[in-house]
Amino acid sequence: MAAPRIGVTCDLERGRERAFLRATYLQAITAAGGLPLLLPPVKPELAAGYLAIIDGLLLTGGGDIEPSFFNARPQAGLYKVLPERDAFELALTRAALAAGKPVLAICRGVQVLNVAAGGNLYQDIKTEVPGALEHNQAGPREQPSHDIKVIPGTRLAGILGAAARVNSLHHQAVRRVGKGLRVSAVAPDGLIEALEGDGEVVVIGVQWHPEDLYGHDRRQKYLFEYFVEQFLG
Ligand code: MN
């Protein structure tokens, strides 16, 4: 069978001159046997056209979501907001969920997934969750910095087991969980670190960056293999 076509969202430079992506996402998809297709942020009306030519969707990292997309007013600490990227990715994600296409969502991606499903976010952990762990680690992204507990019985528990140590490069987090999603991992401070779909379709979102953790933990590579291999029947 041909390699599964995985649509991978791109970031935009602040000045909008370039769309770009950290190549580790692409390496992770090809290493798992997938065919990555870059999906640049274009007008939301084009999302359906992309959805028609991909088997699965990978939502990647980046800046913050414009709070009006989850009916909130901007709080202090917002970082690199690009509403046109948000609008495109939210349209794409809603279309994927409606069509029953599998989704893997990483870092900003899990936040996009949650907002697409009607959930909302903490806009800045330090401001809104006093006493939370440091979730914006100072060390290299290839190194883990905090533990997570995986919720028993979830799809993620079948992939990672009961616990893991992950990197953490976020200052926002999932707050109210959207419709059709459930929590699959939490940090020791109680913040949500992973979500998944509550149905048959593979919808997995993680707040960490598994594509940068291979050297530390083989199970993070298995997450990509699990996602790509589902299409190989
Ligand atoms: Mn974290």
Tab-separated table of C-alpha atoms and ligand atoms in Angstrom:
chain	number	residue	atom	x	y	z
A	1	MET	CA	0.000	0.000	0.000
A	2	ALA	CA	1.127	3.554	-0.695
A	3	ALA	CA	2.475	5.514	2.237
A	4	PRO	CA	-0.331	7.205	4.206
A	5	ARG	CA	-0.617	10.903	3.328
A	6	ILE	CA	-0.245	12.960	6.487
A	7	GLY	CA	-1.084	16.650	6.187
A	8	VAL	CA	1.279	18.666	8.412
A	9	THR	CA	0.414	22.250	9.322
A	10	CYS	CA	3.038	25.016	9.012
A	11	ASP	CA	3.878	28.074	11.031
A	12	LEU	CA	4.106	31.616	9.631
A	13	GLU	CA	6.879	34.090	10.293
A	14	ARG	CA	5.658	37.079	12.237
A	15	GLY	CA	6.132	39.297	9.173
A	16	ARG	CA	4.321	36.673	7.026
A	17	GLU	CA	7.163	36.456	4.472
A	18	ARG	CA	7.605	32.740	4.951
A	19	ALA	CA	5.682	29.669	5.986
A	20	PHE	CA	7.988	27.220	7.761
A	21	LEU	CA	8.163	24.136	9.924
A	22	ARG	CA	10.752	22.452	12.158
A	23	ALA	CA	11.883	19.474	10.103
A	24	THR	CA	11.786	17.055	13.055
A	25	TYR	CA	8.024	16.707	12.471
A	26	LEU	CA	8.663	15.582	8.899
A	27	GLN	CA	11.424	13.193	9.950
A	28	ALA	CA	9.094	11.675	12.526
A	29	ILE	CA	6.368	11.059	9.919
A	30	THR	CA	8.707	9.605	7.276
A	31	ALA	CA	10.481	7.427	9.861
A	32	ALA	CA	7.066	5.969	10.742
A	33	GLY	CA	6.321	5.205	7.073
A	34	GLY	CA	4.113	8.186	6.266
A	35	LEU	CA	4.172	10.682	3.408
A	36	PRO	CA	4.150	14.199	4.912
A	37	LEU	CA	2.352	16.924	2.945
A	38	LEU	CA	2.881	20.495	4.110
A	39	LEU	CA	-0.328	22.455	4.614
A	40	PRO	CA	0.384	26.191	4.669
A	41	PRO	CA	-2.000	28.547	6.467
A	42	VAL	CA	-4.292	29.754	3.693
A	43	LYS	CA	-7.854	31.019	3.802
A	44	PRO	CA	-10.176	28.723	5.793
A	45	GLU	CA	-12.367	28.111	2.738
A	46	LEU	CA	-9.531	26.000	1.294
A	47	ALA	CA	-9.361	23.629	4.275
A	48	ALA	CA	-11.867	21.178	2.758
A	49	GLY	CA	-9.726	20.846	-0.359
A	50	TYR	CA	-6.718	19.820	1.706
A	51	LEU	CA	-8.774	17.437	3.801
A	52	ALA	CA	-9.857	15.593	0.664
A	53	ILE	CA	-6.255	14.708	-0.250
A	54	ILE	CA	-4.921	13.569	3.132
A	55	ASP	CA	-5.443	10.425	5.176
A	56	GLY	CA	-4.517	11.944	8.528
A	57	LEU	CA	-3.719	15.348	10.017
A	58	LEU	CA	-0.748	16.432	12.146
A	59	LEU	CA	-1.242	19.752	13.956
A	60	THR	CA	2.136	21.239	14.888
A	61	GLY	CA	3.532	23.715	17.414
A	62	GLY	CA	3.715	27.491	17.307
A	63	GLY	CA	2.380	30.627	18.960
A	64	ASP	CA	-0.818	31.357	20.838
A	65	ILE	CA	-4.382	31.152	19.565
A	66	GLU	CA	-6.246	34.464	19.292
A	67	PRO	CA	-8.509	34.314	22.401
A	68	SER	CA	-11.626	35.472	20.538
A	69	PHE	CA	-11.665	31.979	18.955
A	70	PHE	CA	-12.600	30.607	22.380
A	71	ASN	CA	-14.760	33.560	23.434
A	72	ALA	CA	-12.168	35.100	25.746
A	73	ARG	CA	-10.567	38.508	25.943
A	74	PRO	CA	-6.796	38.766	25.566
A	75	GLN	CA	-4.868	38.425	28.859
A	76	ALA	CA	-1.306	39.496	29.647
A	77	GLY	CA	1.432	37.222	28.341
A	78	LEU	CA	0.000	36.337	24.915
A	79	TYR	CA	2.733	35.305	22.493
A	80	LYS	CA	2.959	35.382	18.685
A	81	VAL	CA	-0.726	35.478	17.812
A	82	LEU	CA	-1.439	34.884	14.100
A	83	PRO	CA	-5.231	34.845	13.646
A	84	GLU	CA	-5.023	33.727	10.002
A	85	ARG	CA	-3.134	30.569	11.029
A	86	ASP	CA	-5.716	29.952	13.760
A	87	ALA	CA	-8.668	30.390	11.408
A	88	PHE	CA	-7.215	27.975	8.850
A	89	GLU	CA	-6.212	25.308	11.372
A	90	LEU	CA	-9.515	25.508	13.257
A	91	ALA	CA	-11.440	25.060	9.994
A	92	LEU	CA	-9.179	22.163	8.996
A	93	THR	CA	-9.474	20.477	12.388
A	94	ARG	CA	-13.265	20.840	12.552
A	95	ALA	CA	-13.498	19.391	9.050
A	96	ALA	CA	-11.228	16.462	10.014
A	97	LEU	CA	-13.252	15.707	13.146
A	98	ALA	CA	-16.529	15.936	11.211
A	99	ALA	CA	-15.186	13.610	8.502
A	100	GLY	CA	-13.790	11.101	10.997
A	101	LYS	CA	-10.189	11.550	9.832
A	102	PRO	CA	-7.457	10.765	12.364
A	103	VAL	CA	-5.662	13.665	14.046
A	104	LEU	CA	-2.348	13.840	15.906
A	105	ALA	CA	-1.898	17.184	17.649
A	106	ILE	CA	1.344	18.426	19.204
A	107	CYS	CA	1.865	21.348	21.640
A	108	ARG	CA	-0.060	24.307	20.109
A	109	GLY	CA	-1.802	21.520	18.152
A	110	VAL	CA	-3.551	20.081	21.210
A	111	GLN	CA	-4.751	23.594	21.995
A	112	VAL	CA	-6.095	23.981	18.437
A	113	LEU	CA	-7.785	20.582	18.757
A	114	ASN	CA	-9.429	21.572	22.027
A	115	VAL	CA	-10.630	24.959	20.770
A	116	ALA	CA	-11.922	23.343	17.552
A	117	ALA	CA	-14.012	21.044	19.770
A	118	GLY	CA	-15.435	23.984	21.733
A	119	GLY	CA	-13.013	23.946	24.675
A	120	ASN	CA	-10.902	26.798	26.003
A	121	LEU	CA	-7.385	27.555	27.280
A	122	TYR	CA	-5.359	29.094	30.044
A	123	GLN	CA	-3.775	31.979	28.173
A	124	ASP	CA	-0.748	32.129	30.462
A	125	ILE	CA	-0.052	29.425	33.041
A	126	LYS	CA	2.093	31.624	35.290
A	127	THR	CA	-0.618	34.294	35.531
A	128	GLU	CA	-3.686	32.075	35.734
A	129	VAL	CA	-2.500	28.960	37.571
A	130	PRO	CA	-0.529	30.027	40.656
A	131	GLY	CA	1.726	27.273	41.957
A	132	ALA	CA	1.925	25.410	38.647
A	133	LEU	CA	5.176	23.724	37.601
A	134	GLU	CA	7.555	25.417	35.166
A	135	HIS	CA	6.130	24.370	31.784
A	136	ASN	CA	8.468	26.505	29.675
A	137	GLN	CA	11.723	24.682	30.266
A	138	ALA	CA	15.084	26.440	30.007
A	139	GLY	CA	17.002	23.346	28.864
A	140	PRO	CA	17.279	21.913	25.327
A	141	ARG	CA	14.022	20.677	23.786
A	142	GLU	CA	15.498	17.192	23.403
A	143	GLN	CA	15.545	16.838	27.186
A	144	PRO	CA	12.502	16.080	29.343
A	145	SER	CA	11.713	18.360	32.275
A	146	HIS	CA	8.584	17.071	34.043
A	147	ASP	CA	6.648	13.886	34.653
A	148	ILE	CA	3.210	13.034	33.358
A	149	LYS	CA	0.690	10.500	34.573
A	150	VAL	CA	-1.248	8.739	31.817
A	151	ILE	CA	-4.899	8.022	32.591
A	152	PRO	CA	-5.527	4.238	32.719
A	153	GLY	CA	-7.782	2.852	30.013
A	154	THR	CA	-7.036	5.589	27.486
A	155	ARG	CA	-5.602	5.030	24.021
A	156	LEU	CA	-2.491	6.901	25.152
A	157	ALA	CA	-1.995	4.427	28.016
A	158	GLY	CA	-1.798	1.665	25.405
A	159	ILE	CA	0.987	3.579	23.656
A	160	LEU	CA	3.036	5.033	26.520
A	161	GLY	CA	2.052	3.012	29.560
A	162	ALA	CA	1.226	4.560	32.932
A	163	ALA	CA	3.791	7.359	33.094
A	164	ALA	CA	6.483	9.219	31.171
A	165	ARG	CA	8.861	12.130	31.487
A	166	VAL	CA	8.355	14.779	28.822
A	167	ASN	CA	9.750	18.054	27.545
A	168	SER	CA	7.654	21.150	28.119
A	169	LEU	CA	7.747	24.199	25.839
A	170	HIS	CA	4.382	25.785	26.481
A	171	HIS	CA	3.029	28.657	28.563
A	172	GLN	CA	-0.631	27.949	27.749
A	173	ALA	CA	-2.678	24.860	28.565
A	174	VAL	CA	-6.053	23.227	28.003
A	175	ARG	CA	-8.624	24.536	30.496
A	176	ARG	CA	-12.190	23.329	29.755
A	177	VAL	CA	-12.093	20.201	27.579
A	178	GLY	CA	-14.032	20.350	24.310
A	179	LYS	CA	-16.884	18.040	23.203
A	180	GLY	CA	-15.912	14.547	22.139
A	181	LEU	CA	-12.513	14.738	23.858
A	182	ARG	CA	-11.250	13.338	27.147
A	183	VAL	CA	-8.143	13.885	29.257
A	184	SER	CA	-5.481	11.195	28.731
A	185	ALA	CA	-2.522	12.583	30.710
A	186	VAL	CA	-1.866	15.169	33.415
A	187	ALA	CA	1.222	16.838	34.919
A	188	PRO	CA	1.936	16.565	38.680
A	189	ASP	CA	0.370	20.044	39.124
A	190	GLY	CA	-2.880	18.793	37.595
A	191	LEU	CA	-2.556	20.635	34.278
A	192	ILE	CA	-3.776	18.694	31.258
A	193	GLU	CA	-0.922	17.277	29.169
A	194	ALA	CA	-2.852	15.127	26.673
A	195	LEU	CA	-6.340	14.726	25.193
A	196	GLU	CA	-7.889	12.117	22.964
A	197	GLY	CA	-11.097	11.511	21.087
A	198	ASP	CA	-13.684	9.487	22.997
A	199	GLY	CA	-14.750	7.533	19.893
A	200	GLU	CA	-13.303	4.982	17.464
A	201	VAL	CA	-11.313	7.436	15.340
A	202	VAL	CA	-7.689	7.998	16.410
A	203	VAL	CA	-7.560	11.575	17.732
A	204	ILE	CA	-4.557	12.164	20.001
A	205	GLY	CA	-3.225	15.448	21.323
A	206	VAL	CA	-0.101	15.904	23.459
A	207	GLN	CA	1.189	19.088	25.050
A	208	TRP	CA	4.857	18.014	24.777
A	209	HIS	CA	7.052	17.534	21.695
A	210	PRO	CA	7.465	13.764	21.061
A	211	GLU	CA	9.375	14.428	17.808
A	212	ASP	CA	12.239	15.842	19.886
A	213	LEU	CA	12.306	13.079	22.522
A	214	TYR	CA	13.344	10.016	20.510
A	215	GLY	CA	16.819	9.906	22.045
A	216	HIS	CA	15.371	9.917	25.509
A	217	ASP	CA	12.382	7.609	25.127
A	218	ARG	CA	11.628	5.084	22.350
A	219	ARG	CA	7.931	5.208	23.227
A	220	GLN	CA	7.729	8.751	21.833
A	221	LYS	CA	8.697	7.354	18.436
A	222	TYR	CA	6.052	4.663	18.844
A	223	LEU	CA	3.425	7.415	19.098
A	224	PHE	CA	4.148	8.364	15.450
A	225	GLU	CA	4.264	4.717	14.373
A	226	TYR	CA	0.913	4.097	16.048
A	227	PHE	CA	-0.561	7.060	14.187
A	228	VAL	CA	0.823	6.201	10.720
A	229	GLU	CA	0.437	2.426	10.891
A	230	GLN	CA	-3.318	2.599	11.518
A	231	PHE	CA	-3.717	3.380	7.805
A	232	LEU	CA	-1.760	0.304	6.718
A	233	GLY	CA	-4.411	-2.111	7.994
B	1	MN	MN	4.133	20.675	30.309
